[in-house]
Every structure is written in structure tokens, then in C-alpha cells.
Amino acid sequence: ARMPKITLQSLMCVLPQRLARIHRATSLRMQGLRVVLDGIEDPGNRAAVIRSAEAMGLLHIHVIHPPGGPIEGGKTAPNRAISTGSQKWVHLQHHSNVGSCVELLRTSGFKIYTAKPENPGDDVARCPVPLQDLDFGHKTALVFGNERLGISEEMSKLADGDFTIQMFGLTESLNISVAAAICMHWGRQARQRAIGAETDLSEAEQSLLLEQYLVKSSHFQKKMKLDSARTVLTKEERRQMWEAATNASAEMAARVTEEVETEAELTRRPGRSGGSH
């Protein structure tokens, strides 16, 4: 679908606080760390992973559908009660088989690692490495398998290696959504340290993503009446949009700082501490 025309005036339809939040989220997105769900059956687990991925600032999630799994319009529907709408802020890429997913990731320069439990009896040559030993400076895709059967045989053969979350208690396994959340949190921080930046998107990519997010914002949709004529943003409009969002973020930060300083000043005044007189 083509984007509606966005101008500075229409940007102001979005509440300043919302505009600042959208801009911040855009400027912190990571596309070089991805999650792959290999035949996950439980819609609740899928939705929980999507929600965690969005919260961690990941941009892409790959879903390989289990054979005979529930498909809605060619896509497995996430549990919206659990994902709380977070699916609209990430790019869900659906695959009917393992091969197509692996091919896309490899073409995009990704290393692919599958999540496996620690097993002392494993062959040393294929023993999973600790999560923290992976090189997140390289584009990395973390694969999580079926709740009952684990990683598919085909994915195991095609992946570059296996990793594991080190366990220190008597519990032998974690729920898929919990395991994925731990890995995304660690991977996000590790990649950020490795590349020395909070995002791996270029300014042009951030600008385009901001445009997409604004269109998806419910505040913006109501004001712009998206059923009206649509058009593609011009280069100048995109520049203005990014400038307005950046200014909104700066103004919000300045406002918060001013409020904190004001409250601190009032607290220091006689009569504001130690109870009433």
C-alpha cells in the first residue's frame, strides 16, 4: 500500500509525547539480530516472543510454519491478547519451509544458530556453545524450535552452529518465550557493544521506518483519515518529518529535565520537607 501524504501540519496531529516515543523507538531498532521460530505451535508462545522482540528493539522476526499448523490468510495469526499490538511494529516474515528462510537469511549475510539444551553426552564437535560466546558483531539469527520436538532436522543440518543458555539450577529447560526473551536481551546488548552504536539502521532506513510507524499510529490514522487519497512522500517531506520528530524528542527530554529540576527546587524550599508546620 502507498503511504498517505505527510506534512509538518499532519505530523502535529500526533501527540508530541507519542511522536517522541515513536522517534526514539525508530532510532534504537536493530535489524542485524533476528529471531526465527521453527515450527512453534502455540499461538501464545509466538505472540510472547513477538512482544519481547519488539520490546528489545528487534525489527525482524521469521516464522516457519509447522506442517498443518493454523494459518490465517496464509499467515499464522499471533495471539493479540498477549502480543498487545506489538506485531505491527515489527516485520514478520512468514515461510512455508525451512529452506526458504535459511536462503533469505544467508543471502542477507546472516549466521544462523539454533537453540539447543546442554547435554554432556553430545558430540564435542557439535556441542552447543554458550550464548555469550556468539559473535553478535556479525549479523546473527537465533532459531528456536518446536515446543515438543525442538529444532527441525533440516534446520539443524543447515545452521552454522548451536548455542545454549547456561543453567545453574536443577531446572533442565525453559519455556520457549522465556528462553527467547533472555537471548534477545543478551544479543541486543552484545550487538550494541560490538558495533558501537544503538542502532544498525542508516539514517535513510530510520527515516523510512519512522514514516511507516507514523502511518500505523492510531492517533495519526484517526487524524489523517487513511481512506483518503494516498501518495508517496517526497524527499523534502521526509526530511521535514524526521526534523519534526527529532525536535519533538528533544523538546520532551528538555521538558522532563525542567520538571525534575523544578520539583527538586521546590523540595529544597522551607516547608516542603519534614511534614506540615
CSV table of C-alpha atoms in Angstrom, one decimal:
chain,number,residue,atom,x,y,z
A,1,ALA,CA,0.0,0.0,0.0
A,2,ARG,CA,1.2,3.5,-0.8
A,3,MET,CA,1.8,5.9,2.1
A,4,PRO,CA,-0.6,8.9,2.7
A,5,LYS,CA,1.0,12.3,2.2
A,6,ILE,CA,2.7,13.6,5.4
A,7,THR,CA,3.4,17.2,6.1
A,8,LEU,CA,4.6,19.1,9.2
A,9,GLN,CA,1.0,20.1,9.8
A,10,SER,CA,-0.2,16.5,9.7
A,11,LEU,CA,2.7,15.4,11.9
A,12,MET,CA,1.3,17.7,14.6
A,13,CYS,CA,-1.8,15.6,14.6
A,14,VAL,CA,0.2,13.0,16.6
A,15,LEU,CA,0.5,13.9,20.2
A,16,PRO,CA,4.1,15.3,20.9
A,17,GLN,CA,4.7,12.6,23.5
A,18,ARG,CA,3.7,9.9,21.1
A,19,LEU,CA,5.8,11.4,18.3
A,20,ALA,CA,8.8,11.5,20.6
A,21,ARG,CA,8.3,7.8,21.6
A,22,ILE,CA,8.0,6.7,18.0
A,23,HIS,CA,11.1,8.6,17.1
A,24,ARG,CA,13.1,7.1,19.9
A,25,ALA,CA,11.9,3.5,19.1
A,26,THR,CA,12.9,4.1,15.4
A,27,SER,CA,16.4,5.3,16.4
A,28,LEU,CA,17.0,2.3,18.5
A,29,ARG,CA,16.0,-0.5,16.1
A,30,MET,CA,18.3,-3.4,15.3
A,31,GLN,CA,17.9,-5.4,12.1
A,32,GLY,CA,21.2,-7.4,12.4
A,33,LEU,CA,19.8,-9.5,15.2
A,34,ARG,CA,16.8,-11.7,14.2
A,35,VAL,CA,14.7,-14.4,15.8
A,36,VAL,CA,13.5,-17.5,13.8
A,37,LEU,CA,10.6,-19.5,15.1
A,38,ASP,CA,11.0,-23.0,13.7
A,39,GLY,CA,7.6,-24.7,13.8
A,40,ILE,CA,6.3,-23.1,17.0
A,41,GLU,CA,2.8,-24.5,17.6
A,42,ASP,CA,1.4,-22.5,20.5
A,43,PRO,CA,0.0,-19.1,19.4
A,44,GLY,CA,0.6,-17.8,22.9
A,45,ASN,CA,4.3,-18.6,22.7
A,46,ARG,CA,4.6,-16.9,19.2
A,47,ALA,CA,2.8,-13.8,20.5
A,48,ALA,CA,5.0,-13.6,23.6
A,49,VAL,CA,8.2,-13.8,21.5
A,50,ILE,CA,6.9,-11.1,19.2
A,51,ARG,CA,6.2,-8.9,22.2
A,52,SER,CA,9.6,-9.4,23.7
A,53,ALA,CA,11.3,-8.9,20.3
A,54,GLU,CA,9.6,-5.5,19.9
A,55,ALA,CA,10.5,-4.5,23.4
A,56,MET,CA,14.1,-5.4,22.8
A,57,GLY,CA,14.2,-3.2,19.7
A,58,LEU,CA,14.4,-6.0,17.1
A,59,LEU,CA,12.9,-5.3,13.7
A,60,HIS,CA,12.6,-8.7,12.0
A,61,ILE,CA,11.1,-12.0,13.1
A,62,HIS,CA,11.0,-15.0,10.8
A,63,VAL,CA,8.2,-17.6,11.3
A,64,ILE,CA,8.5,-21.0,9.8
A,65,HIS,CA,5.0,-22.6,9.9
A,66,PRO,CA,4.6,-26.1,11.2
A,67,PRO,CA,3.1,-28.6,8.7
A,68,GLY,CA,-0.7,-28.4,9.1
A,69,GLY,CA,-0.5,-25.5,11.5
A,70,PRO,CA,-3.2,-22.9,11.9
A,71,ILE,CA,-2.9,-20.5,9.0
A,72,GLU,CA,-4.9,-17.3,8.7
A,73,GLY,CA,-4.7,-15.6,5.3
A,74,GLY,CA,-1.5,-17.6,4.6
A,75,LYS,CA,0.0,-16.5,7.9
A,76,THR,CA,-0.2,-17.9,11.4
A,77,ALA,CA,-2.1,-15.4,13.5
A,78,PRO,CA,-0.4,-14.2,16.7
A,79,ASN,CA,-2.4,-14.1,19.9
A,80,ARG,CA,-3.2,-10.4,20.1
A,81,ALA,CA,-4.2,-10.6,23.8
A,82,ILE,CA,-0.5,-11.5,24.5
A,83,SER,CA,1.3,-9.5,21.8
A,84,THR,CA,-0.8,-6.4,22.7
A,85,GLY,CA,-0.5,-5.0,19.2
A,86,SER,CA,3.4,-5.2,19.2
A,87,GLN,CA,3.2,-7.2,15.9
A,88,LYS,CA,2.5,-4.0,14.0
A,89,TRP,CA,5.9,-2.5,15.0
A,90,VAL,CA,8.0,-5.4,13.8
A,91,HIS,CA,8.4,-7.0,10.3
A,92,LEU,CA,7.0,-10.6,10.4
A,93,GLN,CA,8.3,-12.7,7.6
A,94,HIS,CA,6.5,-16.0,7.0
A,95,HIS,CA,8.0,-19.1,5.5
A,96,SER,CA,6.3,-22.3,4.4
A,97,ASN,CA,9.6,-24.3,4.8
A,98,VAL,CA,13.0,-24.1,6.4
A,99,GLY,CA,14.9,-23.9,3.1
A,100,SER,CA,13.3,-20.6,2.0
A,101,CYS,CA,14.0,-19.0,5.4
A,102,VAL,CA,17.6,-20.1,5.5
A,103,GLU,CA,18.2,-19.0,1.9
A,104,LEU,CA,16.8,-15.5,2.7
A,105,LEU,CA,19.0,-15.1,5.8
A,106,ARG,CA,22.1,-16.3,4.1
A,107,THR,CA,21.6,-14.0,1.1
A,108,SER,CA,21.3,-11.2,3.6
A,109,GLY,CA,24.6,-12.1,5.3
A,110,PHE,CA,23.4,-13.8,8.5
A,111,LYS,CA,25.0,-16.5,10.6
A,112,ILE,CA,22.3,-18.9,11.8
A,113,TYR,CA,22.5,-20.5,15.2
A,114,THR,CA,20.0,-23.0,16.8
A,115,ALA,CA,19.0,-23.1,20.4
A,116,LYS,CA,19.8,-26.4,22.0
A,117,PRO,CA,19.8,-27.7,25.6
A,118,GLU,CA,23.1,-28.6,27.3
A,119,ASN,CA,23.8,-32.3,27.0
A,120,PRO,CA,27.0,-33.8,28.4
A,121,GLY,CA,26.6,-36.7,26.0
A,122,ASP,CA,26.7,-34.6,22.9
A,123,ASP,CA,29.5,-34.9,20.3
A,124,VAL,CA,32.1,-32.3,21.2
A,125,ALA,CA,32.3,-31.2,17.5
A,126,ARG,CA,28.6,-30.1,17.7
A,127,CYS,CA,28.4,-29.3,21.4
A,128,PRO,CA,26.3,-26.0,21.7
A,129,VAL,CA,28.4,-23.0,22.7
A,130,PRO,CA,27.2,-20.7,25.5
A,131,LEU,CA,25.0,-17.8,24.2
A,132,GLN,CA,27.6,-15.2,25.4
A,133,ASP,CA,30.3,-16.8,23.2
A,134,LEU,CA,28.5,-15.9,20.0
A,135,ASP,CA,29.8,-13.1,17.9
A,136,PHE,CA,27.0,-10.6,17.7
A,137,GLY,CA,29.1,-8.1,15.8
A,138,HIS,CA,28.2,-10.3,12.8
A,139,LYS,CA,24.6,-10.4,11.6
A,140,THR,CA,23.0,-13.2,13.7
A,141,ALA,CA,19.8,-15.2,13.5
A,142,LEU,CA,18.8,-17.2,16.6
A,143,VAL,CA,16.5,-20.1,15.9
A,144,PHE,CA,14.0,-21.6,18.5
A,145,GLY,CA,12.3,-24.9,17.8
A,146,ASN,CA,9.0,-26.6,18.3
A,147,GLU,CA,7.8,-27.0,21.9
A,148,ARG,CA,7.7,-30.8,21.8
A,149,LEU,CA,10.2,-31.7,19.1
A,150,GLY,CA,12.8,-29.0,19.3
A,151,ILE,CA,14.7,-27.7,16.2
A,152,SER,CA,13.8,-29.5,13.0
A,153,GLU,CA,16.2,-31.9,11.4
A,154,GLU,CA,16.5,-29.8,8.3
A,155,MET,CA,17.3,-26.6,10.3
A,156,SER,CA,19.9,-28.5,12.3
A,157,LYS,CA,21.7,-29.5,9.2
A,158,LEU,CA,21.6,-26.1,7.6
A,159,ALA,CA,22.5,-23.9,10.6
A,160,ASP,CA,26.0,-22.7,11.2
A,161,GLY,CA,26.1,-23.9,14.8
A,162,ASP,CA,24.2,-24.4,18.1
A,163,PHE,CA,24.1,-22.3,21.2
A,164,THR,CA,22.7,-22.9,24.7
A,165,ILE,CA,21.6,-20.8,27.7
A,166,GLN,CA,23.7,-21.9,30.6
A,167,MET,CA,21.6,-23.2,33.5
A,168,PHE,CA,22.7,-23.0,37.1
A,169,GLY,CA,19.9,-24.7,38.9
A,170,LEU,CA,18.1,-28.1,38.8
A,171,THR,CA,15.6,-27.0,36.1
A,172,GLU,CA,16.6,-28.5,32.8
A,173,SER,CA,14.7,-26.3,30.4
A,174,LEU,CA,12.9,-23.0,29.9
A,175,ASN,CA,9.7,-22.1,28.1
A,176,ILE,CA,10.3,-21.0,24.5
A,177,SER,CA,9.2,-17.5,25.1
A,178,VAL,CA,11.3,-17.1,28.3
A,179,ALA,CA,14.4,-18.5,26.5
A,180,ALA,CA,13.9,-16.3,23.5
A,181,ALA,CA,13.5,-13.2,25.7
A,182,ILE,CA,16.8,-13.9,27.6
A,183,CYS,CA,18.6,-14.4,24.3
A,184,MET,CA,17.2,-11.3,22.7
A,185,HIS,CA,18.1,-9.2,25.7
A,186,TRP,CA,21.7,-10.5,25.8
A,187,GLY,CA,22.1,-10.4,22.0
A,188,ARG,CA,20.8,-6.9,21.8
A,189,GLN,CA,23.3,-5.6,24.3
A,190,ALA,CA,26.1,-7.6,22.9
A,191,ARG,CA,25.5,-6.4,19.3
A,192,GLN,CA,25.2,-2.8,20.5
A,193,ARG,CA,28.6,-3.1,22.2
A,194,ALA,CA,30.1,-4.8,19.2
A,195,ILE,CA,29.1,-2.2,16.6
A,196,GLY,CA,29.5,0.7,19.0
A,197,ALA,CA,26.0,2.1,18.2
A,198,GLU,CA,22.4,1.9,19.5
A,199,THR,CA,21.1,1.0,16.0
A,200,ASP,CA,22.4,-0.6,12.9
A,201,LEU,CA,20.0,1.2,10.6
A,202,SER,CA,21.2,4.0,8.4
A,203,GLU,CA,19.6,7.4,8.7
A,204,ALA,CA,17.7,6.8,5.4
A,205,GLU,CA,16.4,3.5,6.8
A,206,GLN,CA,15.4,5.1,10.1
A,207,SER,CA,13.5,7.9,8.2
A,208,LEU,CA,11.6,5.3,6.2
A,209,LEU,CA,10.8,3.3,9.3
A,210,LEU,CA,9.6,6.4,11.1
A,211,GLU,CA,7.3,7.1,8.2
A,212,GLN,CA,5.8,3.6,8.4
A,213,TYR,CA,5.4,3.8,12.1
A,214,LEU,CA,3.6,7.2,11.9
A,215,VAL,CA,1.1,5.7,9.4
A,216,LYS,CA,0.5,2.8,11.8
A,217,SER,CA,-0.1,5.1,14.8
A,218,SER,CA,-3.7,5.1,15.8
A,219,HIS,CA,-3.6,8.8,16.6
A,220,PHE,CA,-2.3,9.5,13.1
A,221,GLN,CA,-4.8,7.2,11.4
A,222,LYS,CA,-7.7,9.0,13.0
A,223,LYS,CA,-6.5,12.4,12.1
A,224,MET,CA,-5.4,11.6,8.5
A,225,LYS,CA,-8.4,9.5,7.6
A,226,LEU,CA,-6.4,7.0,5.7
A,227,ASP,CA,-9.2,6.1,3.4
A,228,SER,CA,-8.5,9.4,1.5
A,229,ALA,CA,-6.1,9.7,-1.5
A,230,ARG,CA,-2.6,8.3,-0.8
A,231,THR,CA,0.7,9.5,-2.1
A,232,VAL,CA,4.4,8.7,-1.6
A,233,LEU,CA,6.5,11.1,0.5
A,234,THR,CA,8.8,13.5,-1.3
A,235,LYS,CA,12.4,13.8,-0.2
A,236,GLU,CA,11.7,17.2,1.3
A,237,GLU,CA,8.6,15.9,3.2
A,238,ARG,CA,10.6,13.0,4.6
A,239,ARG,CA,13.4,15.5,5.7
A,240,GLN,CA,10.7,17.6,7.4
A,241,MET,CA,9.2,14.6,9.1
A,242,TRP,CA,12.5,13.5,10.5
A,243,GLU,CA,13.3,17.0,11.7
A,244,ALA,CA,9.9,17.4,13.4
A,245,ALA,CA,10.3,14.0,15.2
A,246,THR,CA,13.8,14.8,16.3
A,247,ASN,CA,12.6,18.2,17.7
A,248,ALA,CA,9.7,16.5,19.5
A,249,SER,CA,12.1,14.1,21.2
A,250,ALA,CA,14.5,16.9,22.2
A,251,GLU,CA,11.6,19.0,23.5
A,252,MET,CA,10.2,16.1,25.5
A,253,ALA,CA,13.7,15.5,27.1
A,254,ALA,CA,14.0,19.2,27.9
A,255,ARG,CA,10.5,19.3,29.4
A,256,VAL,CA,11.2,16.3,31.6
A,257,THR,CA,14.6,17.8,32.8
A,258,GLU,CA,12.8,21.1,33.6
A,259,GLU,CA,10.1,19.3,35.6
A,260,VAL,CA,12.7,17.4,37.6
A,261,GLU,CA,14.7,20.5,38.3
A,262,THR,CA,11.6,22.4,39.3
A,263,GLU,CA,10.5,19.6,41.7
A,264,ALA,CA,13.9,19.5,43.2
A,265,GLU,CA,13.9,23.3,43.7
A,266,LEU,CA,10.5,23.1,45.4
A,267,THR,CA,11.6,20.3,47.6
A,268,ARG,CA,14.6,22.3,48.9
A,269,ARG,CA,12.3,25.2,49.9
A,270,PRO,CA,11.3,25.5,53.6
A,271,GLY,CA,8.0,23.8,54.4
A,272,ARG,CA,8.3,21.2,51.6
A,273,SER,CA,10.0,18.6,53.7
A,274,GLY,CA,9.7,17.4,57.3
A,275,GLY,CA,5.9,17.5,57.4
A,276,SER,CA,3.5,20.4,57.9
A,277,HIS,CA,4.1,23.3,60.3
